[in-house]
Coordinates of C-alpha atoms in Angstrom, one line a residue:
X151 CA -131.3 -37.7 93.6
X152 CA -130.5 -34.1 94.5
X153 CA -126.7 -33.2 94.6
X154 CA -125.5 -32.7 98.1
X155 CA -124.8 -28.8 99.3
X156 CA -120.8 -29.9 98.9
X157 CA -120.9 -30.3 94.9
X158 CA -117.7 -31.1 93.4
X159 CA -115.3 -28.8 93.0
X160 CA -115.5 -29.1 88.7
X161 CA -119.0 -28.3 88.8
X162 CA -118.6 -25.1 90.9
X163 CA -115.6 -23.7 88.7
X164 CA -117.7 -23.9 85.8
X165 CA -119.9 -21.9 87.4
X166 CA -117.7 -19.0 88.1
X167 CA -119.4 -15.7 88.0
X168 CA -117.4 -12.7 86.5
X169 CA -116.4 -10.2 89.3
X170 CA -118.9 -8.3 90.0
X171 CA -118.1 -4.1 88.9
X172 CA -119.4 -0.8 89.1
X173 CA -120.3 0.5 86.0
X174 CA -118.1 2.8 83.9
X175 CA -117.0 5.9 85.2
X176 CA -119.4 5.5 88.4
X177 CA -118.4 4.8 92.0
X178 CA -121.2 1.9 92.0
X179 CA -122.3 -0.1 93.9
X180 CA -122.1 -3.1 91.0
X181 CA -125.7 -3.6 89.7
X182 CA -125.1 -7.4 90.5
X183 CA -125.5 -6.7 94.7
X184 CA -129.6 -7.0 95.2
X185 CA -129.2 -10.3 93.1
X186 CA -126.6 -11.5 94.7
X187 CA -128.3 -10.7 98.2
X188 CA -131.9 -12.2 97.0
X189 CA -130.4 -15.4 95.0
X190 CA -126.6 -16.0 95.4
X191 CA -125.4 -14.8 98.6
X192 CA -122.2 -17.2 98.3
X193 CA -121.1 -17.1 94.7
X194 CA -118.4 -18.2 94.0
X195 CA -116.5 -15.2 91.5
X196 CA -113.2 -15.3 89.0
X197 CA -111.0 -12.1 90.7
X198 CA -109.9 -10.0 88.6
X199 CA -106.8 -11.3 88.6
X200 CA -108.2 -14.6 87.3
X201 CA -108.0 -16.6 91.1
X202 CA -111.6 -17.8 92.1
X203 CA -113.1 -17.2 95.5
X204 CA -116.2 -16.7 97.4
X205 CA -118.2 -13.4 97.3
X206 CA -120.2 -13.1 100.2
X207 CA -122.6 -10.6 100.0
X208 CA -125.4 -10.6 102.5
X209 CA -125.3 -8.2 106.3
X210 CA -125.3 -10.9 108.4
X211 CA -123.0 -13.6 106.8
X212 CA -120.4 -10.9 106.5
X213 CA -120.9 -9.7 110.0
X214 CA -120.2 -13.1 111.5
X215 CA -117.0 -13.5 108.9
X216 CA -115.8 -10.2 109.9
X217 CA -115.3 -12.3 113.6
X218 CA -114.4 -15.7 112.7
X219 CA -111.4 -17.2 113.9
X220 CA -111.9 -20.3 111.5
X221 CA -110.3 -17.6 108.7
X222 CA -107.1 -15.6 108.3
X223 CA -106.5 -12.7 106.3
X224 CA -103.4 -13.6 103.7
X225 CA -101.3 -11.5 102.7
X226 CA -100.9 -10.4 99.2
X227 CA -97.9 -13.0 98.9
X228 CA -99.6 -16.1 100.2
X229 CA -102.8 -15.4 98.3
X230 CA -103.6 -16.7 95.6
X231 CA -100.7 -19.7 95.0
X232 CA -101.4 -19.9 91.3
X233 CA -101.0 -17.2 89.8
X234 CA -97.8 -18.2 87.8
X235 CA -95.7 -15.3 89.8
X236 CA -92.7 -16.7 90.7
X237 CA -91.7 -13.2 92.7
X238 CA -92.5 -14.0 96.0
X239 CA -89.5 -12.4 97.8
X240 CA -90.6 -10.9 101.4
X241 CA -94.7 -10.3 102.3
X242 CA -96.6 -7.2 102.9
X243 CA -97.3 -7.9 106.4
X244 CA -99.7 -5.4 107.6
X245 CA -101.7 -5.0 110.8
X246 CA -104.7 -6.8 109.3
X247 CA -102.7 -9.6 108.6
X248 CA -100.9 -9.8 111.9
X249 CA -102.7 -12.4 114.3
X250 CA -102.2 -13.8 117.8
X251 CA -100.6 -12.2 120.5
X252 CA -98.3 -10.2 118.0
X253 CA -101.6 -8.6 117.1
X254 CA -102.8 -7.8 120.3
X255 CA -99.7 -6.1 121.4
X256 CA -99.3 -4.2 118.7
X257 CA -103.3 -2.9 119.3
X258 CA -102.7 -2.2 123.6
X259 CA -99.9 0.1 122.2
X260 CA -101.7 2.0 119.7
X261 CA -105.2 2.5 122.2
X262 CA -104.8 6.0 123.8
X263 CA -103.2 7.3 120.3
X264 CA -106.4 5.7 118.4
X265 CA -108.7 7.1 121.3
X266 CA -111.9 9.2 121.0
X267 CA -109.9 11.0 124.3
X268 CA -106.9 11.8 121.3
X269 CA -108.5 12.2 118.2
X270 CA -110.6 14.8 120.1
X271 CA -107.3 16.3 121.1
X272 CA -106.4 16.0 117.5
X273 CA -109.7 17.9 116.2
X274 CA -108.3 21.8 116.3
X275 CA -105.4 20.9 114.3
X276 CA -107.0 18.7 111.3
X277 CA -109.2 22.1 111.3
X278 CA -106.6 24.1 110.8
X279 CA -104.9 22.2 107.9
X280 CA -108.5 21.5 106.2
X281 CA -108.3 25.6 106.7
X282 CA -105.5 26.3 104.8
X283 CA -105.6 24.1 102.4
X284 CA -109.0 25.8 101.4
X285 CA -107.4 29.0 101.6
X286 CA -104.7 27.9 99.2
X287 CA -107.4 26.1 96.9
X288 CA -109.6 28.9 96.5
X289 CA -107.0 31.5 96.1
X290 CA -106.2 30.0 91.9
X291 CA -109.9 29.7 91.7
X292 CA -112.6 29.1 90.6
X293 CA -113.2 26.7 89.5
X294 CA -111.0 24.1 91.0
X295 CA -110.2 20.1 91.7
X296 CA -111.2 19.3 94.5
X297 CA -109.7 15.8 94.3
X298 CA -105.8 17.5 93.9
X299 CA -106.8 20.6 96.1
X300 CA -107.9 19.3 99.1
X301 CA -109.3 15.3 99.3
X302 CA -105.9 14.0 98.3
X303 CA -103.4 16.3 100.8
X304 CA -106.0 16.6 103.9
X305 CA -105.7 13.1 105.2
X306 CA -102.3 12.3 103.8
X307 CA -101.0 15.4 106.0
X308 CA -103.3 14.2 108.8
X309 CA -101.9 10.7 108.6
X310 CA -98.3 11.8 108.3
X311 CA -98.3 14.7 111.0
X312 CA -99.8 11.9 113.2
X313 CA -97.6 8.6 112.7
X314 CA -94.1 10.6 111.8
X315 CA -93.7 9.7 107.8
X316 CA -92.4 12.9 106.5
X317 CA -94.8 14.0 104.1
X318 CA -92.1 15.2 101.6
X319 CA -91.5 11.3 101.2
X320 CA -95.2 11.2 99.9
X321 CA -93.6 11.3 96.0
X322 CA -91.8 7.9 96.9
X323 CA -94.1 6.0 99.2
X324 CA -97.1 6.6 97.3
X325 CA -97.4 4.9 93.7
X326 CA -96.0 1.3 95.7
X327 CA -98.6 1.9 98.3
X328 CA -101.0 2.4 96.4
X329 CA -100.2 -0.9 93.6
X330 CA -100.3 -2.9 97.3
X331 CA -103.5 -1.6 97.9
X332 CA -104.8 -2.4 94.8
X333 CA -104.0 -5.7 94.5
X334 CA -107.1 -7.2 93.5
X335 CA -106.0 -5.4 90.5
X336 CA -102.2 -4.7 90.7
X337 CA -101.1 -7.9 92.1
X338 CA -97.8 -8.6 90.3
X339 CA -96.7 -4.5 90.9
X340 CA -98.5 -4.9 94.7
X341 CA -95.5 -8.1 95.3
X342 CA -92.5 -6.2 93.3
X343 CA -93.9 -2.7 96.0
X344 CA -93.4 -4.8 99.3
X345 CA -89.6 -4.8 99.5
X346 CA -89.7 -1.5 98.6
X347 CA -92.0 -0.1 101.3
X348 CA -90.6 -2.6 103.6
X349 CA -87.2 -0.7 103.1
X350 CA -88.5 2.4 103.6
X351 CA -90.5 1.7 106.8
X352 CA -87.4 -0.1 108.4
X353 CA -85.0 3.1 108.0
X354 CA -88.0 5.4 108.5
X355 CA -88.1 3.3 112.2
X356 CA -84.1 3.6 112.7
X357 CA -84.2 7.7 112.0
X358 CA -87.1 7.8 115.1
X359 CA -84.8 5.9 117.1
X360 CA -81.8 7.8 116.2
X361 CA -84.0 11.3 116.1
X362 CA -87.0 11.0 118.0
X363 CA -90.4 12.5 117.5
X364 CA -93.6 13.6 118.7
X365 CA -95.8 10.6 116.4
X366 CA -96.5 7.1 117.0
X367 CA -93.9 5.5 114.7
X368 CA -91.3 7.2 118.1
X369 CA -93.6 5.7 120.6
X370 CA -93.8 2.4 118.7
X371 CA -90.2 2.4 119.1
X372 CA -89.6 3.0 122.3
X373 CA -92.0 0.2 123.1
X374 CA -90.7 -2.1 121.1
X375 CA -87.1 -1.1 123.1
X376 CA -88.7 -2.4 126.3
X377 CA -89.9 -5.2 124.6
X378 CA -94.0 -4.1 124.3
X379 CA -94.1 -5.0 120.9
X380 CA -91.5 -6.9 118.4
X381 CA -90.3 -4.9 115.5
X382 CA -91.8 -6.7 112.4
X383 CA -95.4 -5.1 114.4
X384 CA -93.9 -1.9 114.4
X385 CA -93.1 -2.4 110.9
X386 CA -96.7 -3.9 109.9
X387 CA -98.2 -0.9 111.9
X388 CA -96.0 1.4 109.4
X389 CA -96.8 -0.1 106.6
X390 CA -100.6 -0.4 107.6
X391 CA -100.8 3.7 107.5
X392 CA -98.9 3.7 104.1
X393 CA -101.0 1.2 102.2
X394 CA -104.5 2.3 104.2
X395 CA -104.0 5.5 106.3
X396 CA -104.8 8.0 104.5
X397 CA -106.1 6.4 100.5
X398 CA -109.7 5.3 101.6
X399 CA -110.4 8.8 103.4
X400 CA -109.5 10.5 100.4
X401 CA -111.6 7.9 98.4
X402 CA -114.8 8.2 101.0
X403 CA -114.6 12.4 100.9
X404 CA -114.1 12.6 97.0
X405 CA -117.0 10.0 96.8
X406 CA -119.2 11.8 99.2
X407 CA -118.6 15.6 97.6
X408 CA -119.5 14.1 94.5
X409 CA -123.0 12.2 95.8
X410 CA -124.2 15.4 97.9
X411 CA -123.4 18.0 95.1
X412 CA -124.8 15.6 92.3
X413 CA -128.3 16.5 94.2
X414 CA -127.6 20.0 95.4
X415 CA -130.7 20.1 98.0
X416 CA -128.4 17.6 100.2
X417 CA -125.6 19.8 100.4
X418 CA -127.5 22.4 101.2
X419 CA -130.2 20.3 103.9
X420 CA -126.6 19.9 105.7
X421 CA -125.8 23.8 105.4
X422 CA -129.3 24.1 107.4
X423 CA -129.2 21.2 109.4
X424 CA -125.2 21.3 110.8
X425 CA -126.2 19.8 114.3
X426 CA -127.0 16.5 111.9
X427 CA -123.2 16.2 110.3
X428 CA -122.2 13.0 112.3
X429 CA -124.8 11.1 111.4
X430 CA -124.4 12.3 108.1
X431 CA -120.7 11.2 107.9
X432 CA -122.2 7.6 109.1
X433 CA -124.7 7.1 106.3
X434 CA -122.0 8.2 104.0
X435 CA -119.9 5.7 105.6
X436 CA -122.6 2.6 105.0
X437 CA -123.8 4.2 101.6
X438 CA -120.8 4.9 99.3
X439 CA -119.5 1.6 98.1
X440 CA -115.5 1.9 98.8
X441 CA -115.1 -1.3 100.2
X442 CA -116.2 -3.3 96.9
X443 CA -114.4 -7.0 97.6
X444 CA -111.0 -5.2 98.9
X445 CA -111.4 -7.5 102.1
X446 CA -110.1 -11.4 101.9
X447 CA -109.6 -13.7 104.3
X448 CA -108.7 -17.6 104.1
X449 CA -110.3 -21.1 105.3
X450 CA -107.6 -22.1 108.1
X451 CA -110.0 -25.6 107.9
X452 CA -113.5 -26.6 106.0
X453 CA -116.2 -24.4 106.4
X454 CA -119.8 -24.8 105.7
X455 CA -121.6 -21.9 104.3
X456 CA -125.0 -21.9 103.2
X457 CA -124.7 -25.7 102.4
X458 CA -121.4 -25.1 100.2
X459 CA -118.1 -25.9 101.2
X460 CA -115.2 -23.3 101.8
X461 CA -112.4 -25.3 101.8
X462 CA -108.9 -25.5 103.5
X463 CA -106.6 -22.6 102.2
X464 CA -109.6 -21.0 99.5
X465 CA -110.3 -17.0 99.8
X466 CA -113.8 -16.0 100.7
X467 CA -114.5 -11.7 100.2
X468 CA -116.5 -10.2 102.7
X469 CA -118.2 -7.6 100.8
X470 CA -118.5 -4.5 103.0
X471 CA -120.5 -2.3 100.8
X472 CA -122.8 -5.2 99.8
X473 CA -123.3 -5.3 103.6
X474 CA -124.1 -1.9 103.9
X475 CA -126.5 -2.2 101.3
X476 CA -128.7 -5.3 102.5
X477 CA -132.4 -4.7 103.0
X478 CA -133.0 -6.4 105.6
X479 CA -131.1 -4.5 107.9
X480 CA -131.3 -0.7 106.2
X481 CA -134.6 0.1 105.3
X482 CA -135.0 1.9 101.8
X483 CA -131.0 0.6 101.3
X484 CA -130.4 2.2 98.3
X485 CA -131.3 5.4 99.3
X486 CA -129.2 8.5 100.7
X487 CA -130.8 8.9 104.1
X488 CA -128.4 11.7 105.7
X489 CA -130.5 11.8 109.1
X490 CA -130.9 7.6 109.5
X491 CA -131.6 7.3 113.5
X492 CA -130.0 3.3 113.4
X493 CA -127.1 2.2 111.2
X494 CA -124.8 -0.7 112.0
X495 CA -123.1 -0.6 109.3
X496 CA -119.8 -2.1 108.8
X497 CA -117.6 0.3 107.2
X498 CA -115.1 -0.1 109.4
X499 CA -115.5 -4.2 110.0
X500 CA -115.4 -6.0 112.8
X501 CA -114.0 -8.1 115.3
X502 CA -110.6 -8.3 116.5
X503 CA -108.9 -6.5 113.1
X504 CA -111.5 -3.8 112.8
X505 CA -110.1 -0.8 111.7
X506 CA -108.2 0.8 114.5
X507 CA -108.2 4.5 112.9
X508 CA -111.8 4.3 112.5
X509 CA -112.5 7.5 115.4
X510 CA -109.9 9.6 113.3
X511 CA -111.2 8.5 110.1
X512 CA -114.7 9.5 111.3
X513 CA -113.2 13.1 112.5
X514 CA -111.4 13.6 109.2
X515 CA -114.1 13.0 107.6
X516 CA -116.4 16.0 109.4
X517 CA -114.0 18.4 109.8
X518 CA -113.4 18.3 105.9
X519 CA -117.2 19.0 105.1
X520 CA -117.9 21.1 108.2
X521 CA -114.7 22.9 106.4
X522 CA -116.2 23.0 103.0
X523 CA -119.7 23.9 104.0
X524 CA -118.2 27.0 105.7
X525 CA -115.8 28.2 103.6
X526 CA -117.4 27.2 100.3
X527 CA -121.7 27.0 100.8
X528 CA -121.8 28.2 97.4
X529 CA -120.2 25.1 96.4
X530 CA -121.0 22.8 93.0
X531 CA -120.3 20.7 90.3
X532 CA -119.3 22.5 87.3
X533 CA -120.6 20.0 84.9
X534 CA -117.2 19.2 83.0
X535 CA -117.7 15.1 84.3
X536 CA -115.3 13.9 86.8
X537 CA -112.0 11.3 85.5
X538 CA -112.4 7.9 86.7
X539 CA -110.3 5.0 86.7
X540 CA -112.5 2.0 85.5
X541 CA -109.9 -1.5 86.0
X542 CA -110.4 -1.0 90.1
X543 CA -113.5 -2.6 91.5
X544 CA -113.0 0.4 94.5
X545 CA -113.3 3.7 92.9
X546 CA -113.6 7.9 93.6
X547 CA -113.3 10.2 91.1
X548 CA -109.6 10.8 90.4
X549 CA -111.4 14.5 89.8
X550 CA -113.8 16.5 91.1
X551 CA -113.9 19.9 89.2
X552 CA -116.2 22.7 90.7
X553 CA -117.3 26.3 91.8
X554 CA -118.4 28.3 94.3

């Protein structure tokens, strides 16, 4: 007699799959995805951390997770229980863990500053900044990092300028940020950072309301005065732009330099072909494989999935850049195609937690290559190899030397 699509649970740990990784210093995708896809597509994976869950790797089944109200996204206190870290203290609570009404409060407040209408607005100064920070990075060279010259301060400046986090703060808010947004990796240091940015985002909020600005964290406030929005969403929106608002835009533009200078004719079909730059920036988007596992969410109740059983309270990962790679949806997947006419992808996610700054991310993104194929169309690699950091399944080169 066959065993029934709900195999006991014994049976399925002991058929744990190790998580799946890019290879060394590479950005990926893991060579495991196509199998996956074809013969797996809910496998059930040991995190790096040790913690099993579900890896679900297929377009269409993370589509429809993306959107499934049958699932919550934990924080990085509440997931996973066993772990043998008794430090639980207060949780990082950010706006993709915020549900409910909460939620959509928080997300009426922050339409018009998230709105084509203001990122538009917002185009002629990210220009400038991208301007002089070439300026400033080409003056020493060449050749030069493009990773510490420009990819790491554009969108941290953008993010700051926009929000009101004084960037001079960046040398204290960064290295906990970024353990919380590694936490698939950095889990004990990502619970011993939430206090800590928790602290910081709760005075950051009293100086707006004792000195008021011209960013959002001021108009947050003043809603949350009236009664708009509560504080802790205020303080999850906060802490949402230091984990995530500026980190994977400096991930996706190092990645992206790197994949169009690696074949020089596709920086320079984009020097000929500028009228084709956004739907370049959206094939970068589904191609590069930032969002490797990064996204969890948990069974509120039993949930059937391709005849297995997710059960009450276990993690299932979405895998974005699995997604974006599925060939029934993208034809020639695995391929660079900077002029694609279709492409769903789902870079961004979906459903009510998709990512908010997804029209400034999308801006940042072409103003810092319509920068760099201006200033620099001379630009490439200089062949000394890029640093990587190889623990992280999500990866960009901590380096990027070149010339031009």
């Amino acid at each position: 007699m066959p065993d029934s699509p709900d195999t006991t649970r014994s049976a399925l740990e002991e058929k744990l799959q190790p998580f799946p990784m890019p290879r060394p210093d590479s950005m990926g995708p893991p060579p495991q995805y196509r199998w996956l896809r074809r013969s797996c597509p809910l496998a059930r994976v040991a995190t790096p951390f040790g913690a099993p869950a579900w890896y679900v790797t297929r377009y269409d089944d993370v589509r429809n997770l993306l959107a499934d109200d049958r699932f919550i996204r934990p924080t990085i206190n509440d997931w996973p229980l066993d772990t043998g870290d008794a430090s639980r203290g207060p949780g990082l609570v950010t706006m993709m863990e915020l549900d409910g009404p909460r939620h959509t409060a928080l997300r009426q407040a922050l339409a018009e500053p998230f709105s084509v209408r203001a990122v538009r607005r917002c185009r002629p100064t990210l220009r400038a900044t991208a301007d002089r920070l070439l300026k400033q990075f080409t003056a020493t060279g060449p050749p030069g990092d493009l990773v510490s010259g420009f990819f790491e301060p554009f969108p941290l400046l953008a993010m700051c300028e926009l929000v009101g986090i004084p960037y001079d703060d960046r040398a204290f808010f960064l290295p906990p940020a970024d353990a919380a947004l590694g936490a698939l990796v950095t889990l004990p240091e990502g619970r011993e950072a939430a206090p800590q940015l928790r602290s910081y985002m709760t005075t950051l909020l009293d100086h707006h309301r004792s000195a008021p600005g011209d960013g959002i964290l001021t108009s947050l406030v003043r809603a949350c005065d009236r009664g708009a929005v509560d504080e802790e969403s205020v303080v999850a929106f906060g802490l949402s732009m230091l984990v995530a608002g500026y980190r994977t835009t400096t991930m996706f533009l190092a990645n992206a330099a790197l994949t169009l200078l690696t074949e020089l004719d596709r920086y320079a079909w984009l020097l000929r072909n500028r009228a084709m730059l956004p739907a370049a920036v959206e094939e970068l988007l589904r191609f590069l494989p930032v969002q490797n596992g990064v996204v969890v969410l948990q069974a509120r109740q039993d949930v059937t999935v391709h005849g297995r059983t997710v059960r009450t309270g276990e993690a299932v990962l979405p895998v974005l850049a699995a997604a974006n790679r599925d060939e029934r949806v993208f034809p020639e997947a695995d391929r660079l195609v900077l002029d694609r006419p279709d492409n769903p992808h789902l870079a961004f996610g979906r459903g009510p937690h998709n990512c908010i700054g997804a029209h400034l991310a999308r801006t940042q993104m072409s103003v810092a290559l319509e920068a760099l194929l201006d200033r620099l169309p001379r630009l490439r690699l200089t062949g000394q190899p890029p640093a990587w950091e190889n623990h992280s399944p999500i990866r960009s080169p901590l380096t990027l030397p070149v010339t031009w």
